[in-house]
mmCIF file of N, CA and C in Angstrom:
data_model
loop_
_atom_site.group_PDB
_atom_site.id
_atom_site.type_symbol
_atom_site.label_atom_id
_atom_site.label_comp_id
_atom_site.label_asym_id
_atom_site.label_seq_id
_atom_site.Cartn_x
_atom_site.Cartn_y
_atom_site.Cartn_z
ATOM 1 N N GLN G 1 1.131 -1.055 0.020
ATOM 2 C CA GLN G 1 -0.193 0.056 0.088
ATOM 3 C C GLN G 1 0.731 1.047 0.168
ATOM 4 N N THR G 2 0.463 2.217 -0.928
ATOM 5 C CA THR G 2 1.385 3.366 -0.898
ATOM 6 C C THR G 2 0.573 4.497 -0.600
ATOM 7 N N ASP G 3 1.254 5.714 -0.046
ATOM 8 C CA ASP G 3 0.778 6.663 0.500
ATOM 9 C C ASP G 3 -0.014 7.716 -0.739
ATOM 10 N N PRO G 4 -1.591 7.922 -0.317
ATOM 11 C CA PRO G 4 -1.929 8.386 -1.774
ATOM 12 C C PRO G 4 -1.341 9.915 -2.007
ATOM 13 N N THR G 5 -0.162 10.540 -1.291
ATOM 14 C CA THR G 5 0.338 11.871 -1.376
ATOM 15 C C THR G 5 1.424 11.961 -2.182
ATOM 16 N N THR G 6 2.092 10.840 -2.016
ATOM 17 C CA THR G 6 3.017 10.548 -3.294
ATOM 18 C C THR G 6 2.903 9.654 -4.038
ATOM 19 N N THR G 7 3.811 9.296 -5.001
ATOM 20 C CA THR G 7 3.802 8.419 -6.176
ATOM 21 C C THR G 7 4.343 7.248 -5.553
ATOM 22 N N SER G 8 5.407 6.752 -4.772
ATOM 23 C CA SER G 8 5.993 5.846 -4.644
ATOM 24 C C SER G 8 6.261 5.115 -3.266
ATOM 25 N N ALA G 9 6.093 6.117 -2.338
ATOM 26 C CA ALA G 9 6.275 5.966 -1.042
ATOM 27 C C ALA G 9 5.626 5.031 -0.021
ATOM 28 N N PRO G 10 5.982 3.623 0.430
ATOM 29 C CA PRO G 10 5.345 2.878 0.797
ATOM 30 C C PRO G 10 4.390 3.412 2.137
ATOM 31 N N MET G 11 3.591 3.737 2.923
ATOM 32 C CA MET G 11 2.922 4.104 4.000
ATOM 33 C C MET G 11 3.646 3.649 5.218
ATOM 34 N N GLN G 12 4.051 4.383 6.112
ATOM 35 C CA GLN G 12 4.459 4.050 7.476
ATOM 36 C C GLN G 12 3.598 4.092 8.770
ATOM 37 N N HIS G 13 3.607 3.054 9.552
ATOM 38 C CA HIS G 13 2.725 3.075 10.584
ATOM 39 C C HIS G 13 3.119 4.273 11.564
ATOM 40 N N VAL G 14 2.511 5.023 11.937
ATOM 41 C CA VAL G 14 2.768 6.172 12.805
ATOM 42 C C VAL G 14 1.850 5.790 14.240
ATOM 43 N N THR G 15 2.785 5.434 15.259
ATOM 44 C CA THR G 15 2.592 5.539 16.648
ATOM 45 C C THR G 15 3.405 6.294 17.562
ATOM 46 N N ASN G 16 2.591 6.348 18.652
ATOM 47 C CA ASN G 16 3.166 7.339 19.658
ATOM 48 C C ASN G 16 4.132 6.423 20.891
ATOM 49 N N GLY G 17 4.114 5.230 20.728
ATOM 50 C CA GLY G 17 4.849 4.256 21.264
ATOM 51 C C GLY G 17 6.202 4.693 21.922
ATOM 52 N N LYS G 18 6.952 5.251 21.104
ATOM 53 C CA LYS G 18 8.501 5.451 21.314
ATOM 54 C C LYS G 18 8.403 6.592 22.472
ATOM 55 N N PHE G 19 7.110 7.607 22.469
ATOM 56 C CA PHE G 19 7.257 8.612 23.242
ATOM 57 C C PHE G 19 6.506 8.195 24.208
ATOM 58 N N LEU G 20 5.687 7.537 24.696
ATOM 59 C CA LEU G 20 5.228 6.942 25.715
ATOM 60 C C LEU G 20 6.390 5.967 26.516
ATOM 61 N N ASP G 21 6.975 5.245 25.374
ATOM 62 C CA ASP G 21 8.613 4.564 26.548
ATOM 63 C C ASP G 21 9.164 5.454 27.098
ATOM 64 N N ALA G 22 9.487 6.627 26.492
ATOM 65 C CA ALA G 22 10.143 7.488 26.763
ATOM 66 C C ALA G 22 9.646 8.320 28.728
ATOM 67 N N ALA G 23 8.422 8.241 28.364
ATOM 68 C CA ALA G 23 7.954 8.818 29.600
ATOM 69 C C ALA G 23 7.753 7.659 30.605
ATOM 70 N N MET G 24 7.791 6.530 30.400
ATOM 71 C CA MET G 24 7.741 5.469 31.210
ATOM 72 C C MET G 24 9.425 5.257 31.825
ATOM 73 N N LEU G 25 10.288 5.426 30.775
ATOM 74 C CA LEU G 25 11.895 5.796 31.108
ATOM 75 C C LEU G 25 12.084 6.577 32.188
ATOM 76 N N TYR G 26 11.200 7.612 32.302
ATOM 77 C CA TYR G 26 11.555 8.568 33.568
ATOM 78 C C TYR G 26 10.951 8.369 34.373
ATOM 79 N N HIS G 27 9.903 7.519 34.507
ATOM 80 C CA HIS G 27 9.320 6.790 35.849
ATOM 81 C C HIS G 27 10.250 6.030 36.239
ATOM 82 N N ASP G 28 10.333 5.170 35.772
ATOM 83 C CA ASP G 28 11.393 3.938 36.094
ATOM 84 C C ASP G 28 12.532 4.858 36.314
ATOM 85 N N CYS G 29 13.487 5.563 35.882
ATOM 86 C CA CYS G 29 14.435 6.231 36.798
ATOM 87 C C CYS G 29 14.205 6.878 37.961
ATOM 88 N N VAL G 30 13.344 7.560 38.027
ATOM 89 C CA VAL G 30 13.039 8.309 39.185
ATOM 90 C C VAL G 30 12.574 7.039 40.403
ATOM 91 N N ALA G 31 11.974 6.221 40.076
ATOM 92 C CA ALA G 31 11.596 5.223 41.113
ATOM 93 C C ALA G 31 13.075 4.388 41.441
ATOM 94 N N TYR G 32 13.916 4.138 40.450
ATOM 95 C CA TYR G 32 15.215 3.185 40.786
ATOM 96 C C TYR G 32 15.673 4.256 41.511
ATOM 97 N N LEU G 33 16.337 5.508 41.028
ATOM 98 C CA LEU G 33 17.377 6.463 41.723
ATOM 99 C C LEU G 33 16.500 6.770 43.651
ATOM 100 N N MET G 34 15.442 6.858 43.315
ATOM 101 C CA MET G 34 14.915 7.028 44.793
ATOM 102 C C MET G 34 14.960 5.939 45.781
ATOM 103 N N ALA G 35 14.771 4.718 45.315
ATOM 104 C CA ALA G 35 15.119 3.482 45.811
ATOM 105 C C ALA G 35 16.290 3.218 46.374
ATOM 106 N N VAL G 36 17.092 3.635 45.252
ATOM 107 C CA VAL G 36 18.601 3.522 45.728
ATOM 108 C C VAL G 36 19.129 4.275 46.820
ATOM 109 N N GLU G 37 18.650 5.605 46.670
ATOM 110 C CA GLU G 37 18.987 6.955 47.751
ATOM 111 C C GLU G 37 18.414 6.523 49.021
ATOM 112 N N GLN G 38 17.389 5.764 49.227
ATOM 113 C CA GLN G 38 16.536 5.390 50.391
ATOM 114 C C GLN G 38 17.153 4.121 50.819
ATOM 115 N N GLY G 39 17.790 3.436 50.291
ATOM 116 C CA GLY G 39 18.288 2.251 50.920
ATOM 117 C C GLY G 39 17.409 1.025 50.994
ATOM 118 N N ILE G 40 16.848 0.936 49.819
ATOM 119 C CA ILE G 40 15.535 -0.103 49.465
ATOM 120 C C ILE G 40 15.962 -1.244 49.431
ATOM 121 N N PRO G 41 17.025 -1.302 48.089
ATOM 122 C CA PRO G 41 17.630 -2.522 47.689
ATOM 123 C C PRO G 41 18.425 -3.465 48.906
ATOM 124 N N PRO G 42 19.343 -2.619 49.565
ATOM 125 C CA PRO G 42 20.419 -3.389 50.454
ATOM 126 C C PRO G 42 19.166 -3.729 52.022
ATOM 127 N N TRP G 43 18.292 -2.978 52.097
ATOM 128 C CA TRP G 43 17.285 -3.429 53.032
ATOM 129 C C TRP G 43 16.580 -4.941 53.010
ATOM 130 N N ILE G 44 16.310 -4.932 51.582
ATOM 131 C CA ILE G 44 15.535 -6.153 51.253
ATOM 132 C C ILE G 44 16.477 -6.976 51.375
ATOM 133 N N ALA G 45 17.879 -7.154 50.769
ATOM 134 C CA ALA G 45 18.888 -8.112 51.001
ATOM 135 C C ALA G 45 19.380 -8.713 52.319
ATOM 136 N N LEU G 46 18.970 -7.823 53.511
ATOM 137 C CA LEU G 46 18.790 -8.380 54.729
ATOM 138 C C LEU G 46 17.815 -9.158 55.234
ATOM 139 N N GLN G 47 16.693 -8.908 54.595
ATOM 140 C CA GLN G 47 15.269 -9.681 54.750
ATOM 141 C C GLN G 47 15.432 -11.390 54.309
ATOM 142 N N PRO G 48 15.587 -11.909 55.300
ATOM 143 C CA PRO G 48 15.879 -13.434 54.956
ATOM 144 C C PRO G 48 14.809 -14.344 54.257
ATOM 145 N N GLY G 49 13.363 -13.673 54.533
ATOM 146 C CA GLY G 49 12.293 -14.435 53.895
ATOM 147 C C GLY G 49 12.134 -13.577 52.566
ATOM 148 N N GLY G 50 12.851 -12.402 52.157
ATOM 149 C CA GLY G 50 12.273 -11.284 51.225
ATOM 150 C C GLY G 50 11.418 -10.268 51.725
ATOM 151 N N ALA G 51 10.932 -9.501 50.927
ATOM 152 C CA ALA G 51 9.969 -8.369 51.438
ATOM 153 C C ALA G 51 8.464 -8.145 50.657
ATOM 154 N N THR G 52 7.669 -7.587 51.329
ATOM 155 C CA THR G 52 6.478 -7.266 50.423
ATOM 156 C C THR G 52 6.242 -5.988 50.265
ATOM 157 N N PRO G 53 5.622 -5.308 49.843
ATOM 158 C CA PRO G 53 5.093 -3.961 49.482
ATOM 159 C C PRO G 53 4.587 -3.592 50.987
ATOM 160 N N ALA G 54 4.189 -4.261 51.675
ATOM 161 C CA ALA G 54 3.995 -3.714 53.160
ATOM 162 C C ALA G 54 5.068 -3.483 53.843
ATOM 163 N N ASP G 55 5.862 -4.621 53.727
ATOM 164 C CA ASP G 55 7.258 -4.337 54.577
ATOM 165 C C ASP G 55 7.833 -3.321 54.189
ATOM 166 N N VAL G 56 7.948 -3.128 52.783
ATOM 167 C CA VAL G 56 8.781 -1.687 52.523
ATOM 168 C C VAL G 56 8.033 -0.557 52.941
ATOM 169 N N ALA G 57 6.739 -0.347 52.935
ATOM 170 C CA ALA G 57 6.160 0.630 53.172
ATOM 171 C C ALA G 57 6.246 0.973 54.655
ATOM 172 N N GLN G 58 6.280 0.143 55.435
ATOM 173 C CA GLN G 58 6.273 0.227 56.902
ATOM 174 C C GLN G 58 7.835 1.031 57.175
ATOM 175 N N GLN G 59 8.735 0.442 56.277
ATOM 176 C CA GLN G 59 10.315 0.291 56.947
ATOM 177 C C GLN G 59 10.125 1.969 56.333
ATOM 178 N N PHE G 60 9.973 2.377 55.117
ATOM 179 C CA PHE G 60 10.499 3.607 54.588
ATOM 180 C C PHE G 60 9.491 4.489 54.695
ATOM 181 N N GLY G 61 8.328 4.505 55.202
ATOM 182 C CA GLY G 61 7.136 5.556 55.752
ATOM 183 C C GLY G 61 6.529 5.756 54.336
ATOM 184 N N LEU G 62 6.157 4.669 53.309
ATOM 185 C CA LEU G 62 5.487 4.833 52.247
ATOM 186 C C LEU G 62 4.250 4.430 52.434
ATOM 187 N N SER G 63 3.174 4.890 51.225
ATOM 188 C CA SER G 63 1.990 4.071 51.532
ATOM 189 C C SER G 63 2.296 2.582 50.642
ATOM 190 N N VAL G 64 1.400 1.908 50.862
ATOM 191 C CA VAL G 64 1.751 0.495 50.422
ATOM 192 C C VAL G 64 1.478 0.449 48.654
ATOM 193 N N ARG G 65 0.508 1.390 48.318
ATOM 194 C CA ARG G 65 0.791 1.508 46.864
ATOM 195 C C ARG G 65 1.950 2.112 46.398
ATOM 196 N N ALA G 66 2.760 3.127 46.757
ATOM 197 C CA ALA G 66 3.665 3.612 46.384
ATOM 198 C C ALA G 66 4.921 2.216 46.540
ATOM 199 N N ALA G 67 4.840 1.831 48.002
ATOM 200 C CA ALA G 67 6.080 0.909 48.035
ATOM 201 C C ALA G 67 5.725 -0.220 46.750
ATOM 202 N N SER G 68 4.390 -0.583 46.291
ATOM 203 C CA SER G 68 4.242 -1.832 45.569
ATOM 204 C C SER G 68 4.739 -1.199 44.129
ATOM 205 N N ALA G 69 4.105 0.246 43.629
ATOM 206 C CA ALA G 69 4.739 0.589 42.162
ATOM 207 C C ALA G 69 6.450 0.915 42.387
ATOM 208 N N ILE G 70 6.767 0.808 43.325
ATOM 209 C CA ILE G 70 8.265 0.942 43.554
ATOM 210 C C ILE G 70 8.991 -0.173 43.004
ATOM 211 N N LEU G 71 8.479 -1.466 43.745
ATOM 212 C CA LEU G 71 8.886 -2.801 43.597
ATOM 213 C C LEU G 71 8.425 -3.324 42.149
ATOM 214 N N VAL G 72 7.412 -3.182 41.761
ATOM 215 C CA VAL G 72 7.100 -3.881 40.200
ATOM 216 C C VAL G 72 8.247 -2.849 39.541
ATOM 217 N N THR G 73 8.364 -1.565 39.775
ATOM 218 C CA THR G 73 9.481 -1.021 38.710
ATOM 219 C C THR G 73 10.740 -1.619 39.167
ATOM 220 N N LEU G 74 11.271 -1.817 40.124
ATOM 221 C CA LEU G 74 12.697 -2.739 40.138
ATOM 222 C C LEU G 74 12.524 -3.990 39.883
ATOM 223 N N CYS G 75 11.641 -4.469 39.921
ATOM 224 C CA CYS G 75 11.469 -5.964 39.102
ATOM 225 C C CYS G 75 11.481 -6.200 37.749
ATOM 226 N N ARG G 76 10.815 -4.810 37.100
ATOM 227 C CA ARG G 76 11.208 -4.607 35.627
ATOM 228 C C ARG G 76 12.707 -4.342 35.298
ATOM 229 N N LEU G 77 13.203 -3.862 35.738
ATOM 230 C CA LEU G 77 14.600 -3.375 35.998
ATOM 231 C C LEU G 77 15.448 -4.534 36.291
ATOM 232 N N ASP G 78 14.852 -5.586 36.945
ATOM 233 C CA ASP G 78 16.032 -6.619 37.480
ATOM 234 C C ASP G 78 16.944 -6.235 38.566
ATOM 235 N N VAL G 79 16.096 -5.481 39.265
ATOM 236 C CA VAL G 79 16.719 -5.159 40.921
ATOM 237 C C VAL G 79 16.458 -6.264 41.709
ATOM 238 N N VAL G 80 14.984 -6.458 41.707
ATOM 239 C CA VAL G 80 14.316 -7.615 42.465
ATOM 240 C C VAL G 80 13.615 -8.534 41.733
ATOM 241 N N VAL G 81 13.525 -9.432 42.045
ATOM 242 C CA VAL G 81 12.488 -10.733 41.572
ATOM 243 C C VAL G 81 11.449 -11.198 42.382
ATOM 244 N N VAL G 82 10.356 -11.724 41.680
ATOM 245 C CA VAL G 82 9.296 -12.109 42.608
ATOM 246 C C VAL G 82 9.756 -13.600 43.309
ATOM 247 N N GLN G 83 9.795 -13.507 44.488
ATOM 248 C CA GLN G 83 10.293 -14.907 45.498
ATOM 249 C C GLN G 83 9.357 -15.683 45.516
ATOM 250 N N THR G 84 7.999 -15.137 45.750
ATOM 251 C CA THR G 84 6.422 -15.794 46.045
ATOM 252 C C THR G 84 5.664 -14.753 45.295
ATOM 253 N N ASP G 85 4.891 -15.284 44.375
ATOM 254 C CA ASP G 85 3.765 -14.650 44.060
ATOM 255 C C ASP G 85 2.623 -14.695 44.652
ATOM 256 N N ASP G 86 1.693 -13.625 44.042
ATOM 257 C CA ASP G 86 0.293 -14.027 44.634
ATOM 258 C C ASP G 86 -0.758 -13.623 43.959
ATOM 259 N N ASP G 87 -1.198 -14.130 43.146
ATOM 260 C CA ASP G 87 -2.505 -13.854 42.140
ATOM 261 C C ASP G 87 -3.732 -13.218 42.649
ATOM 262 N N SER G 88 -4.145 -13.156 43.944
ATOM 263 C CA SER G 88 -4.801 -12.385 44.623
ATOM 264 C C SER G 88 -4.540 -10.892 44.604
ATOM 265 N N SER G 89 -3.263 -10.547 44.783
ATOM 266 C CA SER G 89 -3.203 -9.044 45.322
ATOM 267 C C SER G 89 -1.580 -8.976 45.069
ATOM 268 N N ILE G 90 -1.067 -7.856 44.110
ATOM 269 C CA ILE G 90 0.274 -7.548 44.084
ATOM 270 C C ILE G 90 0.920 -7.135 45.424
ATOM 271 N N ASP G 91 0.201 -6.828 46.407
ATOM 272 C CA ASP G 91 0.790 -6.074 47.756
ATOM 273 C C ASP G 91 1.305 -7.168 48.530
ATOM 274 N N THR G 92 0.993 -8.406 48.221
ATOM 275 C CA THR G 92 1.515 -9.474 49.229
ATOM 276 C C THR G 92 2.594 -10.409 48.393
ATOM 277 N N ILE G 93 2.834 -9.814 47.350
ATOM 278 C CA ILE G 93 3.866 -10.352 46.414
ATOM 279 C C ILE G 93 5.079 -10.433 47.299
ATOM 280 N N VAL G 94 5.957 -11.569 47.669
ATOM 281 C CA VAL G 94 7.332 -11.266 48.252
ATOM 282 C C VAL G 94 8.405 -11.257 47.009
ATOM 283 N N TYR G 95 9.222 -10.187 47.518
ATOM 284 C CA TYR G 95 10.314 -10.123 46.410
ATOM 285 C C TYR G 95 11.956 -9.756 47.217
ATOM 286 N N SER G 96 12.794 -10.414 46.455
ATOM 287 C CA SER G 96 13.988 -10.239 47.035
ATOM 288 C C SER G 96 15.101 -9.680 45.716
ATOM 289 N N LEU G 97 16.196 -9.759 46.232
ATOM 290 C CA LEU G 97 17.668 -9.324 45.121
ATOM 291 C C LEU G 97 17.505 -9.957 44.386
ATOM 292 N N SER G 98 17.513 -9.684 43.152
ATOM 293 C CA SER G 98 18.013 -10.251 41.720
ATOM 294 C C SER G 98 19.568 -10.790 42.205
ATOM 295 N N PRO G 99 20.048 -11.816 41.235
ATOM 296 C CA PRO G 99 21.469 -12.282 41.487
ATOM 297 C C PRO G 99 22.428 -11.181 41.331
ATOM 298 N N SER G 100 22.195 -10.254 39.907
ATOM 299 C CA SER G 100 23.147 -9.381 39.930
ATOM 300 C C SER G 100 23.291 -8.243 40.692
ATOM 301 N N ALA G 101 21.702 -7.876 41.353
ATOM 302 C CA ALA G 101 21.651 -6.890 42.340
ATOM 303 C C ALA G 101 22.454 -7.122 43.775
ATOM 304 N N GLN G 102 22.418 -8.608 43.809
ATOM 305 C CA GLN G 102 22.951 -9.165 45.306
ATOM 306 C C GLN G 102 24.443 -8.390 45.289
ATOM 307 N N THR G 103 24.842 -8.604 43.596
ATOM 308 C CA THR G 103 26.590 -8.017 43.713
ATOM 309 C C THR G 103 26.775 -6.072 43.991
ATOM 310 N N PHE G 104 25.631 -5.719 43.456
ATOM 311 C CA PHE G 104 25.705 -3.841 43.070
ATOM 312 C C PHE G 104 24.899 -3.243 44.009
ATOM 313 N N PHE G 105 23.971 -3.935 44.631
ATOM 314 C CA PHE G 105 23.099 -3.062 45.633
ATOM 315 C C PHE G 105 23.257 -3.912 46.912
ATOM 316 N N ALA G 106 23.459 -4.872 47.165
ATOM 317 C CA ALA G 106 23.238 -5.319 48.789
ATOM 318 C C ALA G 106 23.789 -4.719 49.619
ATOM 319 N N ASN G 107 25.191 -4.221 49.471
ATOM 320 C CA ASN G 107 25.982 -3.273 50.458
ATOM 321 C C ASN G 107 26.599 -2.233 49.711
ATOM 322 N N TYR G 108 26.077 -0.643 50.269
ATOM 323 C CA TYR G 108 26.561 0.263 49.756
ATOM 324 C C TYR G 108 27.995 0.704 49.787
ATOM 325 N N ASP G 109 28.627 -0.126 50.924
ATOM 326 C CA ASP G 109 29.829 -0.030 51.121
ATOM 327 C C ASP G 109 31.190 -0.870 50.114
ATOM 328 N N GLN G 110 30.516 -1.619 49.649
ATOM 329 C CA GLN G 110 31.637 -2.693 48.683
ATOM 330 C C GLN G 110 31.900 -1.520 47.533
ATOM 331 N N PRO G 111 32.944 -1.880 46.893
ATOM 332 C CA PRO G 111 33.806 -1.044 45.693
ATOM 333 C C PRO G 111 32.711 -0.930 44.598
ATOM 334 N N CYS G 112 32.355 -2.271 44.474
ATOM 335 C CA CYS G 112 30.908 -2.009 43.153
ATOM 336 C C CYS G 112 29.595 -1.700 43.204
ATOM 337 N N SER G 113 29.525 -0.768 44.221
ATOM 338 C CA SER G 113 28.053 -0.508 44.694
ATOM 339 C C SER G 113 27.851 0.431 43.634
ATOM 340 N N THR G 114 26.772 0.522 43.000
ATOM 341 C CA THR G 114 26.432 1.551 42.365
ATOM 342 C C THR G 114 26.054 2.892 42.671
ATOM 343 N N LYS G 115 25.794 2.806 44.031
ATOM 344 C CA LYS G 115 25.341 3.959 44.756
ATOM 345 C C LYS G 115 25.895 5.294 44.526
ATOM 346 N N PRO G 116 27.225 5.451 44.244
ATOM 347 C CA PRO G 116 27.938 6.494 43.987
ATOM 348 C C PRO G 116 27.533 7.114 42.678
ATOM 349 N N PHE G 117 27.404 6.221 41.682
ATOM 350 C CA PHE G 117 27.104 6.642 40.431
ATOM 351 C C PHE G 117 25.641 7.234 40.651
ATOM 352 N N CYS G 118 24.732 6.576 41.342
ATOM 353 C CA CYS G 118 23.116 7.124 41.259
ATOM 354 C C CYS G 118 23.340 8.532 41.872
ATOM 355 N N GLN G 119 24.303 8.676 42.843
ATOM 356 C CA GLN G 119 24.068 10.090 43.721
ATOM 357 C C GLN G 119 24.614 11.120 42.750
ATOM 358 N N SER G 120 25.460 10.930 42.159
ATOM 359 C CA SER G 120 25.823 11.948 41.015
ATOM 360 C C SER G 120 25.157 12.054 40.060
ATOM 361 N N LEU G 121 24.316 11.437 39.479
ATOM 362 C CA LEU G 121 22.994 11.612 38.817
ATOM 363 C C LEU G 121 22.200 12.339 39.474
ATOM 364 N N THR G 122 21.586 12.193 40.635
ATOM 365 C CA THR G 122 20.612 12.786 41.225
ATOM 366 C C THR G 122 21.614 14.474 41.901
ATOM 367 N N SER G 123 22.711 14.263 41.847
ATOM 368 C CA SER G 123 22.888 15.631 42.552
ATOM 369 C C SER G 123 23.726 16.868 41.372
ATOM 370 N N ASN G 124 23.948 15.904 39.964
ATOM 371 C CA ASN G 124 24.431 16.920 39.114
ATOM 372 C C ASN G 124 23.764 16.679 37.601
ATOM 373 N N PHE G 125 23.095 15.993 37.527
ATOM 374 C CA PHE G 125 22.518 15.734 35.939
ATOM 375 C C PHE G 125 20.738 15.718 35.935
ATOM 376 N N ILE G 126 20.190 14.712 36.779
ATOM 377 C CA ILE G 126 18.855 14.379 36.650
ATOM 378 C C ILE G 126 17.707 15.068 36.854
ATOM 379 N N THR G 127 18.045 16.467 37.395
ATOM 380 C CA THR G 127 16.553 17.052 37.587
ATOM 381 C C THR G 127 16.834 18.111 36.313
ATOM 382 N N PRO G 128 15.590 18.457 35.986
ATOM 383 C CA PRO G 128 15.513 19.360 35.258
ATOM 384 C C PRO G 128 16.162 20.675 35.518
ATOM 385 N N GLU G 129 16.299 21.092 36.626
ATOM 386 C CA GLU G 129 16.968 22.553 36.881
ATOM 387 C C GLU G 129 18.615 22.076 36.558
ATOM 388 N N ARG G 130 18.957 21.137 37.138
ATOM 389 C CA ARG G 130 20.464 20.997 36.520
ATOM 390 C C ARG G 130 20.614 20.757 34.771
ATOM 391 N N LEU G 131 19.708 20.119 34.186
ATOM 392 C CA LEU G 131 19.904 20.044 32.973
ATOM 393 C C LEU G 131 19.967 21.435 32.430
ATOM 394 N N LEU G 132 19.066 22.359 32.829
ATOM 395 C CA LEU G 132 18.968 23.572 32.171
ATOM 396 C C LEU G 132 20.328 24.787 32.397
ATOM 397 N N GLU G 133 21.316 24.473 33.611
ATOM 398 C CA GLU G 133 22.062 25.192 33.940
ATOM 399 C C GLU G 133 23.012 25.414 32.769
#
């Protein structure tokens, strides 16, 4: 099928998907950097049975909804994995650190910790104000 306004160019499917993906990347970055700054990954690493959104909410003074959204995002980014699933409610899913996150997030005092890099992003680059400087 060709575009009726041209003689030979094939029609391209136009979608806003890449723009919506960019907005989600922003959400993912904010949730990720906030979780690292607050110490959520190393705290989860210390929980022998993993942690639910309710556990994270109580420990960090968040709503269960916020904690659940953060954990779902961290799961999508492979920082945490589902240890115990619950089909009836996402708020009772148990999460633990992924194997790679055990190396880079379990202990912020380790030389391989990504926290210093994340802190430099939030203090130097990530805010709109900093980007406009």
